[in-house]
PDB file of C-alpha atoms in Angstrom:
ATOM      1  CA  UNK A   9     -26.722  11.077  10.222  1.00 55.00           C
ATOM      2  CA  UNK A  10     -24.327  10.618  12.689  1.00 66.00           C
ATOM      3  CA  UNK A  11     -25.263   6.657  13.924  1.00 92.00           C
ATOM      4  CA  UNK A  12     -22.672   3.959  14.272  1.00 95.00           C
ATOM      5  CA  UNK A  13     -22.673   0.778  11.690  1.00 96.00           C
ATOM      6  CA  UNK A  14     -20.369  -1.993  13.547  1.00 95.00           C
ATOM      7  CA  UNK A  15     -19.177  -4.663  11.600  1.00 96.00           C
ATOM      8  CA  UNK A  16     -16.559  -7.055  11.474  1.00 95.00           C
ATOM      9  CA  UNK A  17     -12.684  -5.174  12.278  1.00 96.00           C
ATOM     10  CA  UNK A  18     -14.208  -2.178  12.317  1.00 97.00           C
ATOM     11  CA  UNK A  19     -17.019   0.586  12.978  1.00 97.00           C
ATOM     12  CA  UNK A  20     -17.838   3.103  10.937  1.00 98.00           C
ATOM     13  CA  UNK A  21     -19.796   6.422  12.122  1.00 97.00           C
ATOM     14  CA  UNK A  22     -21.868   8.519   9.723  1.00 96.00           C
ATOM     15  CA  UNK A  23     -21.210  12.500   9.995  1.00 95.00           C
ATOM     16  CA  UNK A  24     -22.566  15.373   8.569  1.00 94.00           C
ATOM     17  CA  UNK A  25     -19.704  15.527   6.056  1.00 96.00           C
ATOM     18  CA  UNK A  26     -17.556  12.237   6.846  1.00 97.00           C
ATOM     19  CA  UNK A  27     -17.255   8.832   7.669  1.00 97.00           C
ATOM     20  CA  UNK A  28     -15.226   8.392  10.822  1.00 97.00           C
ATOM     21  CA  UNK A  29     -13.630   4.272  10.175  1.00 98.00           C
ATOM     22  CA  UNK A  30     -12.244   3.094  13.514  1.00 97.00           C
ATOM     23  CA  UNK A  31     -10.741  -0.017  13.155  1.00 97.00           C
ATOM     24  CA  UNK A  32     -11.101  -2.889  15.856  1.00 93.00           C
ATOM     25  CA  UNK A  33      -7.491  -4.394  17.571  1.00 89.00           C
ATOM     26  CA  UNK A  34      -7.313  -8.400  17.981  1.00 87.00           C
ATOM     27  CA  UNK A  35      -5.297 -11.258  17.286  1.00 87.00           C
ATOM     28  CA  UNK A  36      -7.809 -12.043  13.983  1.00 91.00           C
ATOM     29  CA  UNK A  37      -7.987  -8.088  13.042  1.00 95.00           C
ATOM     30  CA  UNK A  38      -5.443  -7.165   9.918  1.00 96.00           C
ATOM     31  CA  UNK A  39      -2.958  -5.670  11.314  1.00 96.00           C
ATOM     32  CA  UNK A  40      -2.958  -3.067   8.389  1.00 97.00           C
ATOM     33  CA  UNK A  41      -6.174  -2.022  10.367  1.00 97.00           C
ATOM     34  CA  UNK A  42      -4.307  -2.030  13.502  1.00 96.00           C
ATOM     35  CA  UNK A  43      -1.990  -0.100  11.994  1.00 96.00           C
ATOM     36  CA  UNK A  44      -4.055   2.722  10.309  1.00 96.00           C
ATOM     37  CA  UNK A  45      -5.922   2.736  13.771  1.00 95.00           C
ATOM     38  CA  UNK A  46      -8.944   5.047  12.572  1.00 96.00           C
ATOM     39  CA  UNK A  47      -9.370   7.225   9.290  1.00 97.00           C
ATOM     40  CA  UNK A  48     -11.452  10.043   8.236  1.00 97.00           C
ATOM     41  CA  UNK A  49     -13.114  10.278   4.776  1.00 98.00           C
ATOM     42  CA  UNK A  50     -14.607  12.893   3.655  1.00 98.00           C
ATOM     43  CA  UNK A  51     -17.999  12.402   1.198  1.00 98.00           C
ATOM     44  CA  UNK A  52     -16.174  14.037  -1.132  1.00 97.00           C
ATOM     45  CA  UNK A  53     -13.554  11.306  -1.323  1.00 98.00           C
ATOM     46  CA  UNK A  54     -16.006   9.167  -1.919  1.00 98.00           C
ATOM     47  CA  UNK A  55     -16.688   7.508  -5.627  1.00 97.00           C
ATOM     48  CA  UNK A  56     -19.692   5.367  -4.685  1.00 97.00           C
ATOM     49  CA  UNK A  57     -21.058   2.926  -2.218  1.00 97.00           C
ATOM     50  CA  UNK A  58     -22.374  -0.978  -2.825  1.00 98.00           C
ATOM     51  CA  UNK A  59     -23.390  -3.708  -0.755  1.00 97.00           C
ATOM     52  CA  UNK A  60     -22.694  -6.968  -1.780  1.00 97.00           C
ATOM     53  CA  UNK A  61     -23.005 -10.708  -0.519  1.00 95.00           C
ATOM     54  CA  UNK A  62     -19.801 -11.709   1.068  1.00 92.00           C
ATOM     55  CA  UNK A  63     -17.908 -14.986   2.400  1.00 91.00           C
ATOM     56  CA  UNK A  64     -19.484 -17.277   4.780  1.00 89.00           C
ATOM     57  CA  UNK A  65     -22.474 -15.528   5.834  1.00 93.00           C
ATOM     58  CA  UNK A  66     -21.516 -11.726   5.746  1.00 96.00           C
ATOM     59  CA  UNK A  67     -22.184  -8.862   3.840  1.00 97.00           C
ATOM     60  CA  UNK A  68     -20.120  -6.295   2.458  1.00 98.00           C
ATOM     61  CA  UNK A  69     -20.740  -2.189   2.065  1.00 98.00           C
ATOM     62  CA  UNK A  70     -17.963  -0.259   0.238  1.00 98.00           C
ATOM     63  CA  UNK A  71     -17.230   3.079   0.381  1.00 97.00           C
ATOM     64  CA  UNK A  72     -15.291   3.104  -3.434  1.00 97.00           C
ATOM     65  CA  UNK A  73     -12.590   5.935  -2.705  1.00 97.00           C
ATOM     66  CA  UNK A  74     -12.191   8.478  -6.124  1.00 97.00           C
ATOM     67  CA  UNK A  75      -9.038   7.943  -7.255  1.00 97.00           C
ATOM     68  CA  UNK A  76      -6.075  10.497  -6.575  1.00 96.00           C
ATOM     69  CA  UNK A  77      -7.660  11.331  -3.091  1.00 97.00           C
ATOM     70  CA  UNK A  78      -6.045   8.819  -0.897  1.00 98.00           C
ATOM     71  CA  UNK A  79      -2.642   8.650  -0.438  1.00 98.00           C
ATOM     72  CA  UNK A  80      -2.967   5.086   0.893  1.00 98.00           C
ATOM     73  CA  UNK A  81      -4.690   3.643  -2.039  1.00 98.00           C
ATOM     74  CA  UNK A  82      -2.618   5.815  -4.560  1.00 98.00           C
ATOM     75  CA  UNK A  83       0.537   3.889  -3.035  1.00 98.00           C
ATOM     76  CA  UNK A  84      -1.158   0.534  -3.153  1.00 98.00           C
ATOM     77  CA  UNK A  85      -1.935   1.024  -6.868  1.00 97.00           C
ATOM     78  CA  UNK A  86      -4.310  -1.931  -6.343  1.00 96.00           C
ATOM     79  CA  UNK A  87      -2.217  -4.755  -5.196  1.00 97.00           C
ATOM     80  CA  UNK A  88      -4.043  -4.677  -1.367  1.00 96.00           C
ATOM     81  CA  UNK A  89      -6.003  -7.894  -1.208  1.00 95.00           C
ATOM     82  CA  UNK A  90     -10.148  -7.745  -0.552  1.00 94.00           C
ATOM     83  CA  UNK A  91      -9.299  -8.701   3.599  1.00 94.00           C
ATOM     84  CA  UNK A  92      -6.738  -5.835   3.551  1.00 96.00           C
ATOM     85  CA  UNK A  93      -8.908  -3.034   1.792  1.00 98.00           C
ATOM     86  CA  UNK A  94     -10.301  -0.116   4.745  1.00 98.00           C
ATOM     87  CA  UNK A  95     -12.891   0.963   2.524  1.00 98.00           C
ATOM     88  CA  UNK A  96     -14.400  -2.586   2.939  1.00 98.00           C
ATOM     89  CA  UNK A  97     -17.298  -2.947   5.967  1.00 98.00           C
ATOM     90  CA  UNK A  98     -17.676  -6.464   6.465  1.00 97.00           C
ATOM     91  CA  UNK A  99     -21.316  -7.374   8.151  1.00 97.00           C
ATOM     92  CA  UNK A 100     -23.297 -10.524   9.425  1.00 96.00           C
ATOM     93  CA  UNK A 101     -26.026 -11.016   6.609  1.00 96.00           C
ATOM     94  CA  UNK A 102     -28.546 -10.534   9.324  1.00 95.00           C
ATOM     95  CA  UNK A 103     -27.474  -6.905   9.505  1.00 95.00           C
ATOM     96  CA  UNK A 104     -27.978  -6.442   5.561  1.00 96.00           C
ATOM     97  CA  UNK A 105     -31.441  -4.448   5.904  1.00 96.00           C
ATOM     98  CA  UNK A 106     -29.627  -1.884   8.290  1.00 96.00           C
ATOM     99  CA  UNK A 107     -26.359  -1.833   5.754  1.00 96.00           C
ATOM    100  CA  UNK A 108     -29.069  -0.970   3.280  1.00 97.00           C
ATOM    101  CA  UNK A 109     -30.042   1.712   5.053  1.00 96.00           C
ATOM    102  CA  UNK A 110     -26.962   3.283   5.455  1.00 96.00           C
ATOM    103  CA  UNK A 111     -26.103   2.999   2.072  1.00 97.00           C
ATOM    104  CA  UNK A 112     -28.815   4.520   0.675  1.00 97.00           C
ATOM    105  CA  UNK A 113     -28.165   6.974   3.058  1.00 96.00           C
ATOM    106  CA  UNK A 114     -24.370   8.203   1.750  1.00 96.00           C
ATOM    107  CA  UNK A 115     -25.101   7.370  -1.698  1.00 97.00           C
ATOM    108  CA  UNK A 116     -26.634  10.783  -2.162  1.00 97.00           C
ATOM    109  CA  UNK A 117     -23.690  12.223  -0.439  1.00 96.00           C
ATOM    110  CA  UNK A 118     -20.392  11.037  -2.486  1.00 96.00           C
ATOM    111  CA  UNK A 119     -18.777  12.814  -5.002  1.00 93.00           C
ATOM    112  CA  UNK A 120     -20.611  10.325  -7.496  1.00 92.00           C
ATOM    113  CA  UNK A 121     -19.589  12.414 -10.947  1.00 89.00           C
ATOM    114  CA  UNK A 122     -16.404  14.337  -9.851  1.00 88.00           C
ATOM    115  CA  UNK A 123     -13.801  12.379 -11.243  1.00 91.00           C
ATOM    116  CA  UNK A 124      -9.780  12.128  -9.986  1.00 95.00           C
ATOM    117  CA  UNK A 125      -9.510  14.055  -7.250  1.00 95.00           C
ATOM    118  CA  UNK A 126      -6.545  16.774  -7.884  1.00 92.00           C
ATOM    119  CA  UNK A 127      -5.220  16.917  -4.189  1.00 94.00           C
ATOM    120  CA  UNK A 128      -5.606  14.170  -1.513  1.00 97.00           C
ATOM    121  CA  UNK A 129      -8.264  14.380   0.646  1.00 97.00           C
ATOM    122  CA  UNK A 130      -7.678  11.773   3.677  1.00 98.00           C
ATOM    123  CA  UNK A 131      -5.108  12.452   5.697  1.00 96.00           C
ATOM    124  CA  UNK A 132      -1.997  10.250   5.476  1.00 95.00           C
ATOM    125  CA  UNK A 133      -0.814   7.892   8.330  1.00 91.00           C
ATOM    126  CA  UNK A 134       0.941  10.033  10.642  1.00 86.00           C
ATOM    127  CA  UNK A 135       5.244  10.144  11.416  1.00 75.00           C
ATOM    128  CA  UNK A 136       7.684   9.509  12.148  1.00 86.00           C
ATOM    129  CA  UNK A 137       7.820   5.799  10.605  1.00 94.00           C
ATOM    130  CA  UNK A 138      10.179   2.869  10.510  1.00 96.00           C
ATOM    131  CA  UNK A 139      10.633  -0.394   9.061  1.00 97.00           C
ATOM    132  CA  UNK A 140      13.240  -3.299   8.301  1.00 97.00           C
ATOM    133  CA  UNK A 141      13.799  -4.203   5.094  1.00 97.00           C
ATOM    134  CA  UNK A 142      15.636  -7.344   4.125  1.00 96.00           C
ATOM    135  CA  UNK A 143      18.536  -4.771   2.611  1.00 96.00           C
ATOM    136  CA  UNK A 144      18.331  -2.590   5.316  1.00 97.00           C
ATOM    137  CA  UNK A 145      16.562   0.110   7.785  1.00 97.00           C
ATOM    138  CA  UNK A 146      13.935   3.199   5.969  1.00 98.00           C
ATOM    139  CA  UNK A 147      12.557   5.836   8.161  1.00 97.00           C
ATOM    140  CA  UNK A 148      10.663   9.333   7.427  1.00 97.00           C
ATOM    141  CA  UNK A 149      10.999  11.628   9.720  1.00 95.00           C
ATOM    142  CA  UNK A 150       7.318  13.157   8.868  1.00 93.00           C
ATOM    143  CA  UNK A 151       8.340  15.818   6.777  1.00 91.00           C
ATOM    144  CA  UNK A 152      11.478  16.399   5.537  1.00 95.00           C
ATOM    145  CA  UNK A 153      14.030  13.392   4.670  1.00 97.00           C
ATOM    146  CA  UNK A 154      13.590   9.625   3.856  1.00 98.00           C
ATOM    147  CA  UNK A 155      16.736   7.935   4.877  1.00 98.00           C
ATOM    148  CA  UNK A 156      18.069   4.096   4.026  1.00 98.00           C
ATOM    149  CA  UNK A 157      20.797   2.507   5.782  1.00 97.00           C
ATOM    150  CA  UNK A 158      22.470  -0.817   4.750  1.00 96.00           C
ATOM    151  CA  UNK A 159      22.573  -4.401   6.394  1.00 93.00           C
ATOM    152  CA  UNK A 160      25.655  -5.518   6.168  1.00 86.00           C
ATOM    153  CA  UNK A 161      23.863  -9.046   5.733  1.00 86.00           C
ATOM    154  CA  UNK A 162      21.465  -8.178   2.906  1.00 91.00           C
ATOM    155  CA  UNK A 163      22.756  -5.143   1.057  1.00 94.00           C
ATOM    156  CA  UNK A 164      24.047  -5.534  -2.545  1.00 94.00           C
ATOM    157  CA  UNK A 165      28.081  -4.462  -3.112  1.00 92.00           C
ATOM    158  CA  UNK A 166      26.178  -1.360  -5.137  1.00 93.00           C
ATOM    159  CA  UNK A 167      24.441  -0.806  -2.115  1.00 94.00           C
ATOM    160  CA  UNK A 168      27.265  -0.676  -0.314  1.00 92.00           C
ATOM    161  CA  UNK A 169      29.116   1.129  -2.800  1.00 91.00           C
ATOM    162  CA  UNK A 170      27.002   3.904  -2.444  1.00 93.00           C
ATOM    163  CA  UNK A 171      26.472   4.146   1.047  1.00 95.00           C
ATOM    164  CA  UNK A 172      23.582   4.960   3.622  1.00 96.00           C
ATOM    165  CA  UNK A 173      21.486   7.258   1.896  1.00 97.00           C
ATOM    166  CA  UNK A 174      19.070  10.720   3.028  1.00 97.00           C
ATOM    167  CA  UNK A 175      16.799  11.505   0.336  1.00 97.00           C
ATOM    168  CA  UNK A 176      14.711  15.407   1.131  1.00 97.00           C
ATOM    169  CA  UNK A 177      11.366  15.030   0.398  1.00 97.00           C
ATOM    170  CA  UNK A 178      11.092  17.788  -2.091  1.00 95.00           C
ATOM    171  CA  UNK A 179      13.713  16.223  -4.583  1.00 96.00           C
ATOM    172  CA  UNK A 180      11.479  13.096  -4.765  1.00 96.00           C
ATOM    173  CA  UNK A 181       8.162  12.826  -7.426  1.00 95.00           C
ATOM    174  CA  UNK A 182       6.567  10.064  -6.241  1.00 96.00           C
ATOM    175  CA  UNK A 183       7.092   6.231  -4.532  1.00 97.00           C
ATOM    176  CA  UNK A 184       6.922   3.122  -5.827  1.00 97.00           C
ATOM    177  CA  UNK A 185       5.737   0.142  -3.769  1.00 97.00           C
ATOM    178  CA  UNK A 186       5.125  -3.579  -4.846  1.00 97.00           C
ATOM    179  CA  UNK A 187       3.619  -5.594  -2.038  1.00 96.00           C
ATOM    180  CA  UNK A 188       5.562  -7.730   0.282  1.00 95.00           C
ATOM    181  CA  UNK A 189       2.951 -10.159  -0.896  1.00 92.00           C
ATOM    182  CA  UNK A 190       5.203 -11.262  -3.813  1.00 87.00           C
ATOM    183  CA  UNK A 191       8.774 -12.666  -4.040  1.00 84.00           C
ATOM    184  CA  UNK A 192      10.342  -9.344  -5.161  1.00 90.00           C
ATOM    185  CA  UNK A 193       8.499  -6.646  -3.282  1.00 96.00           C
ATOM    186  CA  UNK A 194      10.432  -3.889  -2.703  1.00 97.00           C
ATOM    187  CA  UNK A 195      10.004   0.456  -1.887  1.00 98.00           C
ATOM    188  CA  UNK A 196      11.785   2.800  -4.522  1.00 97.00           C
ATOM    189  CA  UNK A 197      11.756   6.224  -4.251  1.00 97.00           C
ATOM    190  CA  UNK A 198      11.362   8.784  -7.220  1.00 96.00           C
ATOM    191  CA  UNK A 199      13.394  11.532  -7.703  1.00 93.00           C
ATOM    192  CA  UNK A 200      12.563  14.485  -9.375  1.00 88.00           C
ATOM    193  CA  UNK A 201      16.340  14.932 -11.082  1.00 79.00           C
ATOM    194  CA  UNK A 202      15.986  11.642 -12.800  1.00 69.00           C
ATOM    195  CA  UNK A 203      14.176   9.511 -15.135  1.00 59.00           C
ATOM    196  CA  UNK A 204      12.437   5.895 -15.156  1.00 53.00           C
ATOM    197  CA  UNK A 205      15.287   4.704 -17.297  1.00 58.00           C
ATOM    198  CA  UNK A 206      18.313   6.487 -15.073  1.00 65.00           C
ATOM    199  CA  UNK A 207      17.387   4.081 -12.188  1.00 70.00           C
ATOM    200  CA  UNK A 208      18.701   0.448 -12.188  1.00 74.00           C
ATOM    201  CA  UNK A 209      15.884  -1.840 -13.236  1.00 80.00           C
ATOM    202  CA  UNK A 210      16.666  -4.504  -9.818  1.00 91.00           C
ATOM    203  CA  UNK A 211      15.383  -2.515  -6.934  1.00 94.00           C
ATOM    204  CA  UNK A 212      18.714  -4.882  -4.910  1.00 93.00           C
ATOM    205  CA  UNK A 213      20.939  -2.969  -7.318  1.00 95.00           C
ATOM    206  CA  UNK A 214      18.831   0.575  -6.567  1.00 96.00           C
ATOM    207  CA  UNK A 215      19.792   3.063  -4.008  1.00 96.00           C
ATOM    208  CA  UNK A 216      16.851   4.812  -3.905  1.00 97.00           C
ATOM    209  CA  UNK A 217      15.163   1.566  -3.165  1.00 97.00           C
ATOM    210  CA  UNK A 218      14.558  -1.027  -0.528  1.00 98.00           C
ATOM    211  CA  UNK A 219      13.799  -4.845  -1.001  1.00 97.00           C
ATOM    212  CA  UNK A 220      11.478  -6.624   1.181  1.00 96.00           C
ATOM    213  CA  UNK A 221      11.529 -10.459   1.325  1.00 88.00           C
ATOM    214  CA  UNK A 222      10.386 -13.322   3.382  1.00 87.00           C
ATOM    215  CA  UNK A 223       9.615 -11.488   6.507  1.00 89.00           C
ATOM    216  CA  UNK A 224      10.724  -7.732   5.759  1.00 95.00           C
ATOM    217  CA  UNK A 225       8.525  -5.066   5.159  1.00 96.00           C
ATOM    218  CA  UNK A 226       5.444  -6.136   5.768  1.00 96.00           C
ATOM    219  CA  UNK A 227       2.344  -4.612   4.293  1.00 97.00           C
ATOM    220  CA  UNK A 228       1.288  -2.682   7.472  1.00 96.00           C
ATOM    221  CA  UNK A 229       4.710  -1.351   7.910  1.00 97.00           C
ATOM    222  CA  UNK A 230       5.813   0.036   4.519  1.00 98.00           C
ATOM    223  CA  UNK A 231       2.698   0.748   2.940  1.00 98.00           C
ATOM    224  CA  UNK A 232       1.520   3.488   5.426  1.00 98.00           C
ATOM    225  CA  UNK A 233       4.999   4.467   5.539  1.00 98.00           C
ATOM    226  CA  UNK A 234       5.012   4.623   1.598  1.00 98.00           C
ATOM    227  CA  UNK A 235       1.574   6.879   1.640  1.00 98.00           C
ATOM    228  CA  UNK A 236       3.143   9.290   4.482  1.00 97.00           C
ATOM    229  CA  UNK A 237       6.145  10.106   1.717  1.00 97.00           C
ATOM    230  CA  UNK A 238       3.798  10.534  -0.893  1.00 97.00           C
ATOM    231  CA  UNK A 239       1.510  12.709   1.247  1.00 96.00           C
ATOM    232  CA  UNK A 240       4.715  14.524   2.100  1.00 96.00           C
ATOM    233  CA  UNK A 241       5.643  15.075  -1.537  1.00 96.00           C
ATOM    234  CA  UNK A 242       2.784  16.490  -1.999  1.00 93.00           C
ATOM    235  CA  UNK A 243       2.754  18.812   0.543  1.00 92.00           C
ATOM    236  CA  UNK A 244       6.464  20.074  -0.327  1.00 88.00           C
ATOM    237  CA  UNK A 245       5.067  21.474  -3.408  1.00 68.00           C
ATOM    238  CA  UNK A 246       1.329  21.739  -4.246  1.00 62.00           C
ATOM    239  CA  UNK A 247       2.378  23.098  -8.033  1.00 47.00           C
ATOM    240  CA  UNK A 248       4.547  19.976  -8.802  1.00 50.00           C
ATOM    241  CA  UNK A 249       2.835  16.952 -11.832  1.00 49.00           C
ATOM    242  CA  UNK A 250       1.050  14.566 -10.281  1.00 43.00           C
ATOM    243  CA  UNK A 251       2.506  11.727  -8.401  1.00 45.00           C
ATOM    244  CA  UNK A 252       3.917   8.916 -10.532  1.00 45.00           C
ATOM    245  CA  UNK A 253       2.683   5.644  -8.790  1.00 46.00           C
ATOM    246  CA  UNK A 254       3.367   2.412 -10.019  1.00 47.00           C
ATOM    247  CA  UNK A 255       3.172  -0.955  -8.985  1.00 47.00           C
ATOM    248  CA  UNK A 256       6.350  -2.153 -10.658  1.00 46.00           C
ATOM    249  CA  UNK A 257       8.254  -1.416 -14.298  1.00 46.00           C
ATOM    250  CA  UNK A 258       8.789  -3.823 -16.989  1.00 49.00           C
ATOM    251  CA  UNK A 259      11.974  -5.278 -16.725  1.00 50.00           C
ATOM    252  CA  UNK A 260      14.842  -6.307 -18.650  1.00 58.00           C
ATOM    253  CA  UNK A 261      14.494 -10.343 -20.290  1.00 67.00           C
ATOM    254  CA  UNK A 262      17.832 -10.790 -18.339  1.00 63.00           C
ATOM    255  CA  UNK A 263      16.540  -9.815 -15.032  1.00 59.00           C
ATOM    256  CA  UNK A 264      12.986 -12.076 -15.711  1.00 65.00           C
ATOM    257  CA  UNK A 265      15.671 -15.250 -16.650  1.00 70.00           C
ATOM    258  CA  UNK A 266      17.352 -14.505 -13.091  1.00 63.00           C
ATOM    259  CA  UNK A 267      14.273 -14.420 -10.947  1.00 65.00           C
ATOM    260  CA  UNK A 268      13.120 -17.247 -12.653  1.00 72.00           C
ATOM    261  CA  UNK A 269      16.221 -19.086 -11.794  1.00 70.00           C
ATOM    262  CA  UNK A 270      16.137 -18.098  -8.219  1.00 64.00           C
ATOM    263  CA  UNK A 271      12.074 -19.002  -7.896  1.00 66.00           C
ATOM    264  CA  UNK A 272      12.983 -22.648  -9.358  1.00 73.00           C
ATOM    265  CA  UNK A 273      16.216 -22.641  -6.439  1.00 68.00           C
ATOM    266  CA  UNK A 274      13.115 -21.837  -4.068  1.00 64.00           C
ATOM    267  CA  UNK A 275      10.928 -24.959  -5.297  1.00 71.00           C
ATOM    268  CA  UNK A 276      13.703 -27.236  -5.588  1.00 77.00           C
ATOM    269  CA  UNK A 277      14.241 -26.212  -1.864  1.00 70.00           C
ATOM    270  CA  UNK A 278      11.089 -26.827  -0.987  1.00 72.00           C
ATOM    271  CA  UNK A 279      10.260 -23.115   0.115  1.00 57.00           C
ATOM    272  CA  UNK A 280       7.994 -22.668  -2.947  1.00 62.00           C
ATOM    273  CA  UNK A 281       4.838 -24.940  -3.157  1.00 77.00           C
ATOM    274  CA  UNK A 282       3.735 -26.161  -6.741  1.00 80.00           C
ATOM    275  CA  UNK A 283       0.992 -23.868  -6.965  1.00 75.00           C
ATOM    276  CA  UNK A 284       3.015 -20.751  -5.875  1.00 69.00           C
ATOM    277  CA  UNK A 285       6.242 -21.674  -8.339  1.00 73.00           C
ATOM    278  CA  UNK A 286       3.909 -21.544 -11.495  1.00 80.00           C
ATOM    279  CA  UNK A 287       1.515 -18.667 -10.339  1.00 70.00           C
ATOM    280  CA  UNK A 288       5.181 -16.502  -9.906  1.00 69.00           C
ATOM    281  CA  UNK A 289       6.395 -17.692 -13.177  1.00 75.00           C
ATOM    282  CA  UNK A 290       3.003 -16.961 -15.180  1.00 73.00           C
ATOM    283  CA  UNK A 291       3.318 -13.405 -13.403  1.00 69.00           C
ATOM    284  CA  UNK A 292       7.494 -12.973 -14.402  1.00 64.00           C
ATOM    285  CA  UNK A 293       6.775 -14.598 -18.305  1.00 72.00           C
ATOM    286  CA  UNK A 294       3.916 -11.915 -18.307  1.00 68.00           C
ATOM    287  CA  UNK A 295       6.004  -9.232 -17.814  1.00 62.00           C
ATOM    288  CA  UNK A 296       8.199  -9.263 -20.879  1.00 62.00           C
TER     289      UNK A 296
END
């Protein structure tokens, strides 16, 4: 192979044993592509491959990643919307023949009937990262240590309680991230010496966690930072269980009744259309 298919945000280039994705830079390019700049995936990475009709004139060819072999889409856990997703090659429909052909052309190629993937096979966005949370400041250094420190205009009293916080890579299991998209999106960290029901339930409440908010942690900040400490994890110790990933725990009926509260302060307020106030309370009810 080894021709170029360029389409919408981004080209992709067909190797001998990868697709090379370079991603486009302008004002109307996600900036999650801006971000990840250009990824390599390996066929074997690969699931399977469609092409599709799209929006407004365009057609779509997806590379379907297996799961377990990106560390990007393991930390997603499926909450990146269809505009956001790299594995997504968005086309004019007058290019569909030519998408055909390409497609046809990798199908053959992809790990079709391998199942999970047991080790990640795309490399992680690179480090050292950084980004503000509403709570506070989280940066990796690439390797070794996650640390958190506090905003003295965000931060909880526990926060503050238990001070800035350095967490080594190879005492965590895993991440969990839940998008910036929604009210309470936040980035906890797992660690190894503890449970799901040893950490507080309110990631605000949560050392080992940082809340986004209107404005904080956006998607193309914290999520490649969140697949960079899984990656990491990884790394520290190729004999450890896999990864827990989740994209958020059940929580308490007491902490549902409180968000709820707060969402309706938001709609009285005006900061919360209609449409959005019942959508987030469908999604909190649900989750009892």
């Amino acid at each position: 192979m080894g021709d170029v298919l360029a389409g919408i945000h981004a080209t992709w280039e067909f190797e001998t044993d990868s697709v090379l994705i370079r991603f486009e830079r302008g004002i109307r390019t996600p900036r999650l592509f801006q971000a990840l700049r250009e990824r390599r995936v390996p066929h074997e990475a690969l699931t399977a491959v469609t092409l599709t009709a799209g929006k407004r004139g365009t057609v779509v060819l997806h590379a379907v990643p297996r799961p377990g072999a990106d560390p990007l889409m393991e930390a997603a856990a499926g909450q990146l919307k269809e505009g956001c997703d790299p594995y997504r090659l968005v086309l004019p429909a007058d290019r569909e023949t030519l998408a055909e052909y390409y497609a046809d052309e990798l199908r053959p190629l992809v790990a079709a009937d391998a199942g999970p993937s047991d080790g990640f096979l795309v490399p992680a966005p690179e480090g050292p990262q950084s980004f503000k949370a509403y709570d506070g400041r989280a940066s990796f250094d690439g390797t070794a240590e996650v640390a958190f420190r506090w905003s003295w205009t965000g931060a909880s009293s526990a926060k503050w309680k238990a001070g800035d916080q350095a967490f080594a890579v190879r005492e965590l299991s895993g991440v969990e991230w839940r998008s910036p998209d929604v009210l309470d999106g936040y980035l906890r960290l797992l660690r190894r010496d503890r449970d799901s029901g040893t950490q507080p339930a309110q990631a605000d409440l949560d050392p080992a966690a940082v809340v986004f908010g209107l404005g904080y942690g956006p998607v193309h900040e914290s999520l490649p930072f969140a697949a960079a400490v899984l990656a990491a994890i990884r790394d520290a110790d190729d004999d450890a269980p896999a990864v827990a990933v989740t994209a958020g725990a059940r929580r308490d009926p007491a902490d549902i009744a409180e968000r709820i509260r707060h969402l309706g302060d938001l709609h009285r307020a005006g900061l919360v259309t209609d449409e959005e106030f019942t959508a987030k309370k469908r999604e909190l009810l649900a989750e009892l």
